[in-house]
mmCIF file of C-alpha atoms in Angstrom:
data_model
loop_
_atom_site.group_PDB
_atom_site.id
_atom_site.type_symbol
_atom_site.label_atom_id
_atom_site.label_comp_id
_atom_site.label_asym_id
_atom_site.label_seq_id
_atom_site.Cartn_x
_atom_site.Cartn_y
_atom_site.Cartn_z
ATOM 1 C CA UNK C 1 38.422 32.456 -0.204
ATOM 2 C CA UNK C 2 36.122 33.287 2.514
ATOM 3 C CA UNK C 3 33.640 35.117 0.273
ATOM 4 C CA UNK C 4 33.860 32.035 -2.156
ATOM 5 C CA UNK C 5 32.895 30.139 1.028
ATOM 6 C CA UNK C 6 30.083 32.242 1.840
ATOM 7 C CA UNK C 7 28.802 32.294 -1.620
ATOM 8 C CA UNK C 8 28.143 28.612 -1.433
ATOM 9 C CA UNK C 9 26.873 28.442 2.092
ATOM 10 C CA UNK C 10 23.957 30.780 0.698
ATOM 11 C CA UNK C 11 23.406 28.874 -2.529
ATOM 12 C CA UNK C 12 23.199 26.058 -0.186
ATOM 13 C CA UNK C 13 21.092 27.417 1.938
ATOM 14 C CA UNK C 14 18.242 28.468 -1.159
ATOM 15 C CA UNK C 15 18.875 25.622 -2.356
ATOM 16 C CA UNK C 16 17.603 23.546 1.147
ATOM 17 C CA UNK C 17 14.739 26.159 1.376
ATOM 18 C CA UNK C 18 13.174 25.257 -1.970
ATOM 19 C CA UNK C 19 13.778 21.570 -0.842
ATOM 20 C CA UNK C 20 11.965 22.233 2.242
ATOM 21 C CA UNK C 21 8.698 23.857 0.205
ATOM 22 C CA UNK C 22 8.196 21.020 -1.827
ATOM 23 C CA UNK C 23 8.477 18.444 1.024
ATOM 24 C CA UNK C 24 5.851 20.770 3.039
ATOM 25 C CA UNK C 25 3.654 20.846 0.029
ATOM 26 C CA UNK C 26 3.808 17.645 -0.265
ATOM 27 C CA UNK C 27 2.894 16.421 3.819
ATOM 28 C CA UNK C 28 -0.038 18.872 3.314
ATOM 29 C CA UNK C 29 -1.482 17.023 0.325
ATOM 30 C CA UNK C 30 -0.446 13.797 1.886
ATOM 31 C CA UNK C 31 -2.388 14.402 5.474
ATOM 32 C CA UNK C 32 -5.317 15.636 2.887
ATOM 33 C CA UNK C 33 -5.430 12.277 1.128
ATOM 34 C CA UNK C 34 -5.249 10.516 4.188
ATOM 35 C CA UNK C 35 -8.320 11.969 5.623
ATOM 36 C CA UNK C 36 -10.389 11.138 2.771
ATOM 37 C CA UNK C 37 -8.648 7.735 2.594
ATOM 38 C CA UNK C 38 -9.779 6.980 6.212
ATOM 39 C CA UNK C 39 -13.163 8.006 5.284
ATOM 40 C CA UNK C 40 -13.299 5.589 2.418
ATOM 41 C CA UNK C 41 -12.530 2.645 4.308
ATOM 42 C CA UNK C 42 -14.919 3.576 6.892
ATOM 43 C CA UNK C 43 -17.857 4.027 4.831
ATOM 44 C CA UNK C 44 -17.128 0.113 2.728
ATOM 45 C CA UNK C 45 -16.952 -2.290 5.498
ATOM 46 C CA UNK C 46 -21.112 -2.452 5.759
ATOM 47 C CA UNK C 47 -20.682 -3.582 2.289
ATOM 48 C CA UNK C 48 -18.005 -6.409 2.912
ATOM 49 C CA UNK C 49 -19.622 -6.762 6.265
ATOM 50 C CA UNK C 50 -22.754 -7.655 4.883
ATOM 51 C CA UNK C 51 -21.671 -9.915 2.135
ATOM 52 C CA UNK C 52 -19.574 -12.024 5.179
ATOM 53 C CA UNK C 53 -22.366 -12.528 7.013
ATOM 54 C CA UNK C 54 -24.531 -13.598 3.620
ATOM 55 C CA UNK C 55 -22.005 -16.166 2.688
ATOM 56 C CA UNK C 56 -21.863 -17.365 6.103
ATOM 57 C CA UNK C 57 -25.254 -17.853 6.382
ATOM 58 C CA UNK C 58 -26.087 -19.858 3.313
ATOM 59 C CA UNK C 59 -22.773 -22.206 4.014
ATOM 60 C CA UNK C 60 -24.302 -22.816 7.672
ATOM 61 C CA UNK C 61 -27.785 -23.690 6.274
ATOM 62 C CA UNK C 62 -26.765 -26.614 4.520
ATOM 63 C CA UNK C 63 -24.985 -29.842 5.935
ATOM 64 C CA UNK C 64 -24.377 -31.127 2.353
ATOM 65 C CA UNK C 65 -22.848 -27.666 0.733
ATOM 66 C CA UNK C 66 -19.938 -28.123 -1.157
ATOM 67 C CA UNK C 67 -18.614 -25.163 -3.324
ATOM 68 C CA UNK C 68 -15.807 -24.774 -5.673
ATOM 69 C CA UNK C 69 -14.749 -21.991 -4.093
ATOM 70 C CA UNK C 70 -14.624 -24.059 -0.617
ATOM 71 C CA UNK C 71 -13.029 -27.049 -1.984
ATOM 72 C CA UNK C 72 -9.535 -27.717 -1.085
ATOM 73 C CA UNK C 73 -7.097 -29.507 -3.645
ATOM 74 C CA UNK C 74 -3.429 -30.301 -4.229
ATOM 75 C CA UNK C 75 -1.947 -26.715 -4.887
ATOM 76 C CA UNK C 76 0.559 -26.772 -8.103
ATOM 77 C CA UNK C 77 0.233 -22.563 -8.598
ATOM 78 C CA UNK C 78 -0.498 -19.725 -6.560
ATOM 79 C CA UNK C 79 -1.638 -16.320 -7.375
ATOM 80 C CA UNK C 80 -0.834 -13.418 -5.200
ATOM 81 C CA UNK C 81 -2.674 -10.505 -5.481
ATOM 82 C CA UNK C 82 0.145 -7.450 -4.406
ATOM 83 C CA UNK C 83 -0.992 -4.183 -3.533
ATOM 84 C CA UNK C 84 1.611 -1.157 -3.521
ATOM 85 C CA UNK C 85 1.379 2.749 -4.199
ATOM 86 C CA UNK C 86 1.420 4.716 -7.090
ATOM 87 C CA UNK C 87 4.108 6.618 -6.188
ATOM 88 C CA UNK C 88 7.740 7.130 -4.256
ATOM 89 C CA UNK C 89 8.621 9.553 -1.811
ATOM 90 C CA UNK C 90 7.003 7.455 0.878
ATOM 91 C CA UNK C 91 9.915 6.225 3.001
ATOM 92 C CA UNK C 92 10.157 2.212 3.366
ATOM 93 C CA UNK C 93 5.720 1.830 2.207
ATOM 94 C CA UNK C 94 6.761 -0.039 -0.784
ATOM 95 C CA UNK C 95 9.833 -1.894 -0.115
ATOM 96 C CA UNK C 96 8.343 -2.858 2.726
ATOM 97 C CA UNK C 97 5.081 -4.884 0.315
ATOM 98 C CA UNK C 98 7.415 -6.046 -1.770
ATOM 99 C CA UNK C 99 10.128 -7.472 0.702
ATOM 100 C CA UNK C 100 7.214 -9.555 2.317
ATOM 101 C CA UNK C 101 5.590 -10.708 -1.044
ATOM 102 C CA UNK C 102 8.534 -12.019 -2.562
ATOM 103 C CA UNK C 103 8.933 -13.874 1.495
ATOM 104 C CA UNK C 104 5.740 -15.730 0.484
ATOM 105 C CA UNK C 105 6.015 -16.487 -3.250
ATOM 106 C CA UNK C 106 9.697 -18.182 -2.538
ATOM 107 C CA UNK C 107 8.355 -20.016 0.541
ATOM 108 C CA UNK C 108 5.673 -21.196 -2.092
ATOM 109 C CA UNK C 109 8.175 -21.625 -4.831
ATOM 110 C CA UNK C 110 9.953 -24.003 -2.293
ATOM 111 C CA UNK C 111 7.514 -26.462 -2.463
ATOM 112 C CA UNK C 112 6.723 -26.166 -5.744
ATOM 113 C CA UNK C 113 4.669 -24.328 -7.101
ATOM 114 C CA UNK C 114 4.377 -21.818 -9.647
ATOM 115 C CA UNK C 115 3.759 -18.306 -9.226
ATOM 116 C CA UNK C 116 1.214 -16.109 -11.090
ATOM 117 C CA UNK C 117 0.658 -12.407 -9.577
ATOM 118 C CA UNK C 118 -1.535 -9.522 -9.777
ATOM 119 C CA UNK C 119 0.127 -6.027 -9.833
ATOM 120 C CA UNK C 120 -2.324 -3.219 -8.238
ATOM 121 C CA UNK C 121 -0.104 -0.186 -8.061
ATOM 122 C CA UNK C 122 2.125 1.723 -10.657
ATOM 123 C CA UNK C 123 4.937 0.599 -8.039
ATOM 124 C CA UNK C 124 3.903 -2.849 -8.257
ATOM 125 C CA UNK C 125 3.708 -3.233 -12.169
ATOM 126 C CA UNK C 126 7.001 -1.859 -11.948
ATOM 127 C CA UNK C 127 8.822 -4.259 -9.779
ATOM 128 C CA UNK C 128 6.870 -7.426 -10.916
ATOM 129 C CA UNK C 129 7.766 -6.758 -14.476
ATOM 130 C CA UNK C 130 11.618 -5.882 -13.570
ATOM 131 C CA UNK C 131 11.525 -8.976 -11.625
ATOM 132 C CA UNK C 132 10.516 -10.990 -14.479
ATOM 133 C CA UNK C 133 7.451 -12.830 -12.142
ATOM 134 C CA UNK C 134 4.288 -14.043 -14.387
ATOM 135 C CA UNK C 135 2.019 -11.175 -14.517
ATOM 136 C CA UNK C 136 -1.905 -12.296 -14.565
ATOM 137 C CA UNK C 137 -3.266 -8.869 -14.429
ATOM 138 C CA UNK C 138 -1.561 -5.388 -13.981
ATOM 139 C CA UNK C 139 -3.538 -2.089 -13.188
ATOM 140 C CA UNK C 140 -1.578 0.765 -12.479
ATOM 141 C CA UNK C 141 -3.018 4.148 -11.057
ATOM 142 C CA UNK C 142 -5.746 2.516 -9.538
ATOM 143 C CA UNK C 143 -6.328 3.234 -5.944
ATOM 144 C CA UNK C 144 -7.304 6.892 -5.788
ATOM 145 C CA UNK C 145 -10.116 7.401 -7.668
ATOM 146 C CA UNK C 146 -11.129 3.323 -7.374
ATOM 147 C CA UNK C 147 -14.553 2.286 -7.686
ATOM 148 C CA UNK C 148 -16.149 -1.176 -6.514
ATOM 149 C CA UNK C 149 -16.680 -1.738 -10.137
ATOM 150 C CA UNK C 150 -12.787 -1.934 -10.480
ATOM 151 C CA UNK C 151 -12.199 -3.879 -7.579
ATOM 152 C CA UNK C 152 -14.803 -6.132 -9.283
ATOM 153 C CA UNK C 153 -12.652 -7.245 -11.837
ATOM 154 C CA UNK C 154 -9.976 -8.122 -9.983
ATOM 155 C CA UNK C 155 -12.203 -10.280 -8.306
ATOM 156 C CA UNK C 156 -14.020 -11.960 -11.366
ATOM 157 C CA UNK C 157 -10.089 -12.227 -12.790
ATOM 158 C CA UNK C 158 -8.792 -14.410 -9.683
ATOM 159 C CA UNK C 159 -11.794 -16.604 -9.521
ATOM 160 C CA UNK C 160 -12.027 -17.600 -13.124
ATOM 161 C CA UNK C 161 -8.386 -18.463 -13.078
ATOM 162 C CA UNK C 162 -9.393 -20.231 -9.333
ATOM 163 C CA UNK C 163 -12.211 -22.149 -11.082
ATOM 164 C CA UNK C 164 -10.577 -23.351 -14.216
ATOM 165 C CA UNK C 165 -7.714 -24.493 -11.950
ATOM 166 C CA UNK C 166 -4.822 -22.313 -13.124
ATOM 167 C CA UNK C 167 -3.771 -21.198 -9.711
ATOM 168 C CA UNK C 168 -4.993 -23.537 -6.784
ATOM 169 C CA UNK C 169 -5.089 -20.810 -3.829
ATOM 170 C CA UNK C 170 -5.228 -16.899 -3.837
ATOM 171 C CA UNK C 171 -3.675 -14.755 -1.229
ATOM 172 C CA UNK C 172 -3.692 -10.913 -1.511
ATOM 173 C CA UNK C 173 -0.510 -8.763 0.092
ATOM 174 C CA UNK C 174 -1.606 -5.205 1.297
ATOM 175 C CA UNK C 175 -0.686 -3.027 4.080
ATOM 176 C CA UNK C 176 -3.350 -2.275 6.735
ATOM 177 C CA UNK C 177 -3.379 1.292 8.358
ATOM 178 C CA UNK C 178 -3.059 1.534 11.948
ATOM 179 C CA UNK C 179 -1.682 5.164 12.250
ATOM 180 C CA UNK C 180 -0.314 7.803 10.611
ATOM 181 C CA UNK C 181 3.191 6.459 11.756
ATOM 182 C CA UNK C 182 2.135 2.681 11.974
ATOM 183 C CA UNK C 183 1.994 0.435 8.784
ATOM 184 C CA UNK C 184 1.439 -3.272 9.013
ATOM 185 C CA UNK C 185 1.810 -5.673 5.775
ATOM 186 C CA UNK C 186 -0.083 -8.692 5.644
ATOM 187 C CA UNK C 187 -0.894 -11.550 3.424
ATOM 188 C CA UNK C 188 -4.217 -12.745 3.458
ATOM 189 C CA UNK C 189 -5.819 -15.905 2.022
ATOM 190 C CA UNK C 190 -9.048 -15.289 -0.140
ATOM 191 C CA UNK C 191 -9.494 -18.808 -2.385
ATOM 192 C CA UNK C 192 -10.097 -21.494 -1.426
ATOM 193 C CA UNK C 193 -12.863 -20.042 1.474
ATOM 194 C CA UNK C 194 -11.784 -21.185 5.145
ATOM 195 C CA UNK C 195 -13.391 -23.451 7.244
ATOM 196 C CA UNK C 196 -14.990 -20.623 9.095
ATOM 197 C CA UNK C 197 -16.885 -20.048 5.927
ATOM 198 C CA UNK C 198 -17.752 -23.319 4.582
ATOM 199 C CA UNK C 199 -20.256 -24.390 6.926
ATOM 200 C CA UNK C 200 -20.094 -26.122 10.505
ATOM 201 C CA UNK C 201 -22.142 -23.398 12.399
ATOM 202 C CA UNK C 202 -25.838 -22.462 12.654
ATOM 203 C CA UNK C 203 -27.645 -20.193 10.300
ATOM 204 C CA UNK C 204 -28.370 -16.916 11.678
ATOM 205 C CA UNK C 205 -31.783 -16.847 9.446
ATOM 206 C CA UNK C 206 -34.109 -18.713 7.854
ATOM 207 C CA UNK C 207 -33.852 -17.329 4.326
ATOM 208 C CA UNK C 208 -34.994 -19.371 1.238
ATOM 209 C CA UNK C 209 -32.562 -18.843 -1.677
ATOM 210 C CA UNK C 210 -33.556 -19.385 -5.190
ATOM 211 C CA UNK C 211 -32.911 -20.955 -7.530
ATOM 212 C CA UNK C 212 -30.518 -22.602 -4.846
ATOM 213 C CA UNK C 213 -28.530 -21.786 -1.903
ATOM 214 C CA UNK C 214 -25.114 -23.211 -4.192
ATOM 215 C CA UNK C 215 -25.938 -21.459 -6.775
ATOM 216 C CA UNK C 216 -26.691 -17.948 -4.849
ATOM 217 C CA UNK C 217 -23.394 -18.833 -2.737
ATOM 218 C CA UNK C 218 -21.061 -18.773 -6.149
ATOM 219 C CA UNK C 219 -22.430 -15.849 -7.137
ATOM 220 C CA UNK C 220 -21.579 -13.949 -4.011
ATOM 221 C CA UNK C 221 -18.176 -15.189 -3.758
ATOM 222 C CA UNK C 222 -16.433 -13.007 -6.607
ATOM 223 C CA UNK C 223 -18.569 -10.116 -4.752
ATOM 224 C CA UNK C 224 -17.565 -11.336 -1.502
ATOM 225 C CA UNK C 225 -13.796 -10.718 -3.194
ATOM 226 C CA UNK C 226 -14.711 -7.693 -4.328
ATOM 227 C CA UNK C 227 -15.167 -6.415 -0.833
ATOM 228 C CA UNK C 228 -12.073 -7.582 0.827
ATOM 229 C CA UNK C 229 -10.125 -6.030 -2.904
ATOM 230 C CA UNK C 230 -12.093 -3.152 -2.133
ATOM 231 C CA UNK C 231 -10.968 -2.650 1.462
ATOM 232 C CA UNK C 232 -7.358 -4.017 1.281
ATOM 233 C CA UNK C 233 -7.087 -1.146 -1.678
ATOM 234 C CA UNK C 234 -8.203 1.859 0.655
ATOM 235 C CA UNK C 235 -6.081 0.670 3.755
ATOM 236 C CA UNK C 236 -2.767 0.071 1.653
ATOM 237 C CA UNK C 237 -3.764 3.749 -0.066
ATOM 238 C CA UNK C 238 -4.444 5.169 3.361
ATOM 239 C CA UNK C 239 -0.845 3.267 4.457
ATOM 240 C CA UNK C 240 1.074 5.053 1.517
ATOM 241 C CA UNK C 241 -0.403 8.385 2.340
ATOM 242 C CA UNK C 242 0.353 8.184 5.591
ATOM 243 C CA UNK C 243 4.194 6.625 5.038
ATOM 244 C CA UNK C 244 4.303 9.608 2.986
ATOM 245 C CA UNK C 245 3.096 12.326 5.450
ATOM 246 C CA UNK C 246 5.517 10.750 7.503
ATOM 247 C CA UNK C 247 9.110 10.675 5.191
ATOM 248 C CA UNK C 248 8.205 14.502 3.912
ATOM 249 C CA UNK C 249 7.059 15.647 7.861
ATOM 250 C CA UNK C 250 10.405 13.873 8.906
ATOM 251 C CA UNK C 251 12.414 15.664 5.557
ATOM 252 C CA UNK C 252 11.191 18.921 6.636
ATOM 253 C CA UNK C 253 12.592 18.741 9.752
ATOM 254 C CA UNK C 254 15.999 17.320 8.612
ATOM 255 C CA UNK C 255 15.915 20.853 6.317
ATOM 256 C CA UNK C 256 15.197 22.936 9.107
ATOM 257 C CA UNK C 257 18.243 21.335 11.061
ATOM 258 C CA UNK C 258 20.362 21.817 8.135
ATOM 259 C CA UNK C 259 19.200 25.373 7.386
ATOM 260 C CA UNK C 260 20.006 26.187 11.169
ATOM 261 C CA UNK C 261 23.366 24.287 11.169
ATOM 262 C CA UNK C 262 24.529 25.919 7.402
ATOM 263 C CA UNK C 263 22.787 29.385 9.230
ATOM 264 C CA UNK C 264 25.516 28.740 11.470
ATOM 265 C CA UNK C 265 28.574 28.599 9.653
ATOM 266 C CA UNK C 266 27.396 31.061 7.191
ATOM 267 C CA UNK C 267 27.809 33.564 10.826
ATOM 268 C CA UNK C 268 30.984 32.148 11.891
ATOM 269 C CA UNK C 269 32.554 32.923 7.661
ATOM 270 C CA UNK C 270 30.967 36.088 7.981
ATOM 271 C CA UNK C 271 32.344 36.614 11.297
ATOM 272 C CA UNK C 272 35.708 35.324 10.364
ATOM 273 C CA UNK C 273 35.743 37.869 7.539
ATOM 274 C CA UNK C 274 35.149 40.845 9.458
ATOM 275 C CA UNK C 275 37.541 39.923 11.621
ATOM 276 C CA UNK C 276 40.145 39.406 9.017
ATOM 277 C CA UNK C 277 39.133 43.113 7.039
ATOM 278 C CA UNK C 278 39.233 44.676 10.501
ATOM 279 C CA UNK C 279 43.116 43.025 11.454
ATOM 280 C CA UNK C 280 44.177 44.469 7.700
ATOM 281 C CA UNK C 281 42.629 47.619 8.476
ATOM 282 C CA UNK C 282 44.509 48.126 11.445
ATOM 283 C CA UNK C 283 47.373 46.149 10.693
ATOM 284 C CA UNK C 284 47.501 48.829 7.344
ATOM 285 C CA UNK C 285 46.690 52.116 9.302
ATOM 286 C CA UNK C 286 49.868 50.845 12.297
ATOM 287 C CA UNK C 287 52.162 50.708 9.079
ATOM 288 C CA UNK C 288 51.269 53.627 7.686
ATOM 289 C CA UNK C 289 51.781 55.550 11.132
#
């Protein structure tokens, strides 16, 4: 019985070690991604940065401006624009997006309005479609190797449906980055424009925009999306990666405890077994005396 015993405890044992190499390989890839995540982001906020400041601008220079994309109405739909990973294996990263998106759409539900979503994430497509939730636009695999030209249209998607008034508002759900161990979910509103945007303040230049500053202005805006698409894309992939580093970092260490602990017990069998083929030994040579 004891060898039995100790058979196992080894084939457990193996069987935790190859565990333990896949969950290493995969916190090495994971801090590797995360690197050039981080690097990503960096590099696009000039771009949104830029584009803020344009919009901003053009809405300050006039006392009259009135967009459609700054125009607030009587919201009967809402489109949310949810942003998860790819994959699993990342501890709570996409539970956690999807917990607090389906907070908002039934606080909007509650008053009545209709909800319309876009899936960015294989992990998103996934759980919108199980779910059953109206699904405007769905693009899995899409944050590693995104370009702006993706992002784009996203963007050009949620403002056509904003401007022929089949959702009334747009708010995107992502997770920002803060550390490798620290992921914060948000919700953010992109349509209509805040107030901050619309005008109220002074323009920063003067800048003459043809063939008019209205016209100039809704042509930035889906561009304008694009950015904050953009961004929100790379900090939720730079989230994942890092939730991930993070569940396989803390899985290695759970194997190494459980190596050491079934280490253990493999000693004390082995142990016990000498002990026991050592009594019979003696125990056989007294009787035979």
């Amino acid at each position: 019985m004891a060898g039995a015993g100790m058979r196992d405890i080894k084939h457990r044992i193996k069987s935790i070690e190859s565990t333990k190499q896949i969950t290493k390989a995969m916190e090495l890839v994971a801090s590797s991604k995360l690197r050039k995540a981080k690097e990503r982001a960096q590099a696009s906020r000039p771009f949104f940065n830029t584009l803020y400041e344009t919009i901003c601008d053009i809405a300050s220079s006039n006392n009259d401006f009135s967009s459609i994309y700054t125009r607030q109405r009587k919201v009967r739909s809402s489109l949310y624009i949810v942003i998860a990973g790819d994959r699993g294996l990342a501890g709570g990263y996409n539970s956690n997006v999807f917990r607090f998106a389906e907070t908002e759409m039934m606080r909007a539900q509650e008053q009545g309005q209709d909800i319309q979503v876009i899936a960015i994430g294989t992990k998103a497509v996934e759980y919108f479609s199980r779910t059953g939730r109206t699904i405007l636009g769905s693009y899995p695999n899409f944050a590693e190797d995104m370009r702006t030209s993706s992002a784009l249209g996203i963007a050009q998607l949620a403002a056509k449906a904003f401007r022929e008034e089949t959702v009334d508002e747009v708010y995107m759900v992502y997770t920002e980055f803060v550390s490798a161990l620290t992921q914060e979910v948000h919700a953010l509103q992109i349509l209509p424009l805040s107030d901050s945007i619309s005008g109220g303040g002074q323009p920063s230049s003067y800048v003459i925009y043809e063939p008019s500053p209205l016209e100039v202005f809704d042509n930035i805006v889906p561009k304008y999306m694009t950015g904050l698409i953009y961004c929100a894309v790379l900090e939720s992939y730079a989230s994942e990666q890092g939730a991930r580093r993070t569940a396989m970092e803390a899985a290695s260490d759970n194997a190494d405890e459980m190596i050491q602990n079934l280490s253990l017990s493999y000693n004390r069998a082995r142990q016990a077994a000498i002990t026991q083929e050592l009594t019979e030994i003696i125990g056989g040579a007294s009787a035979a005396e």
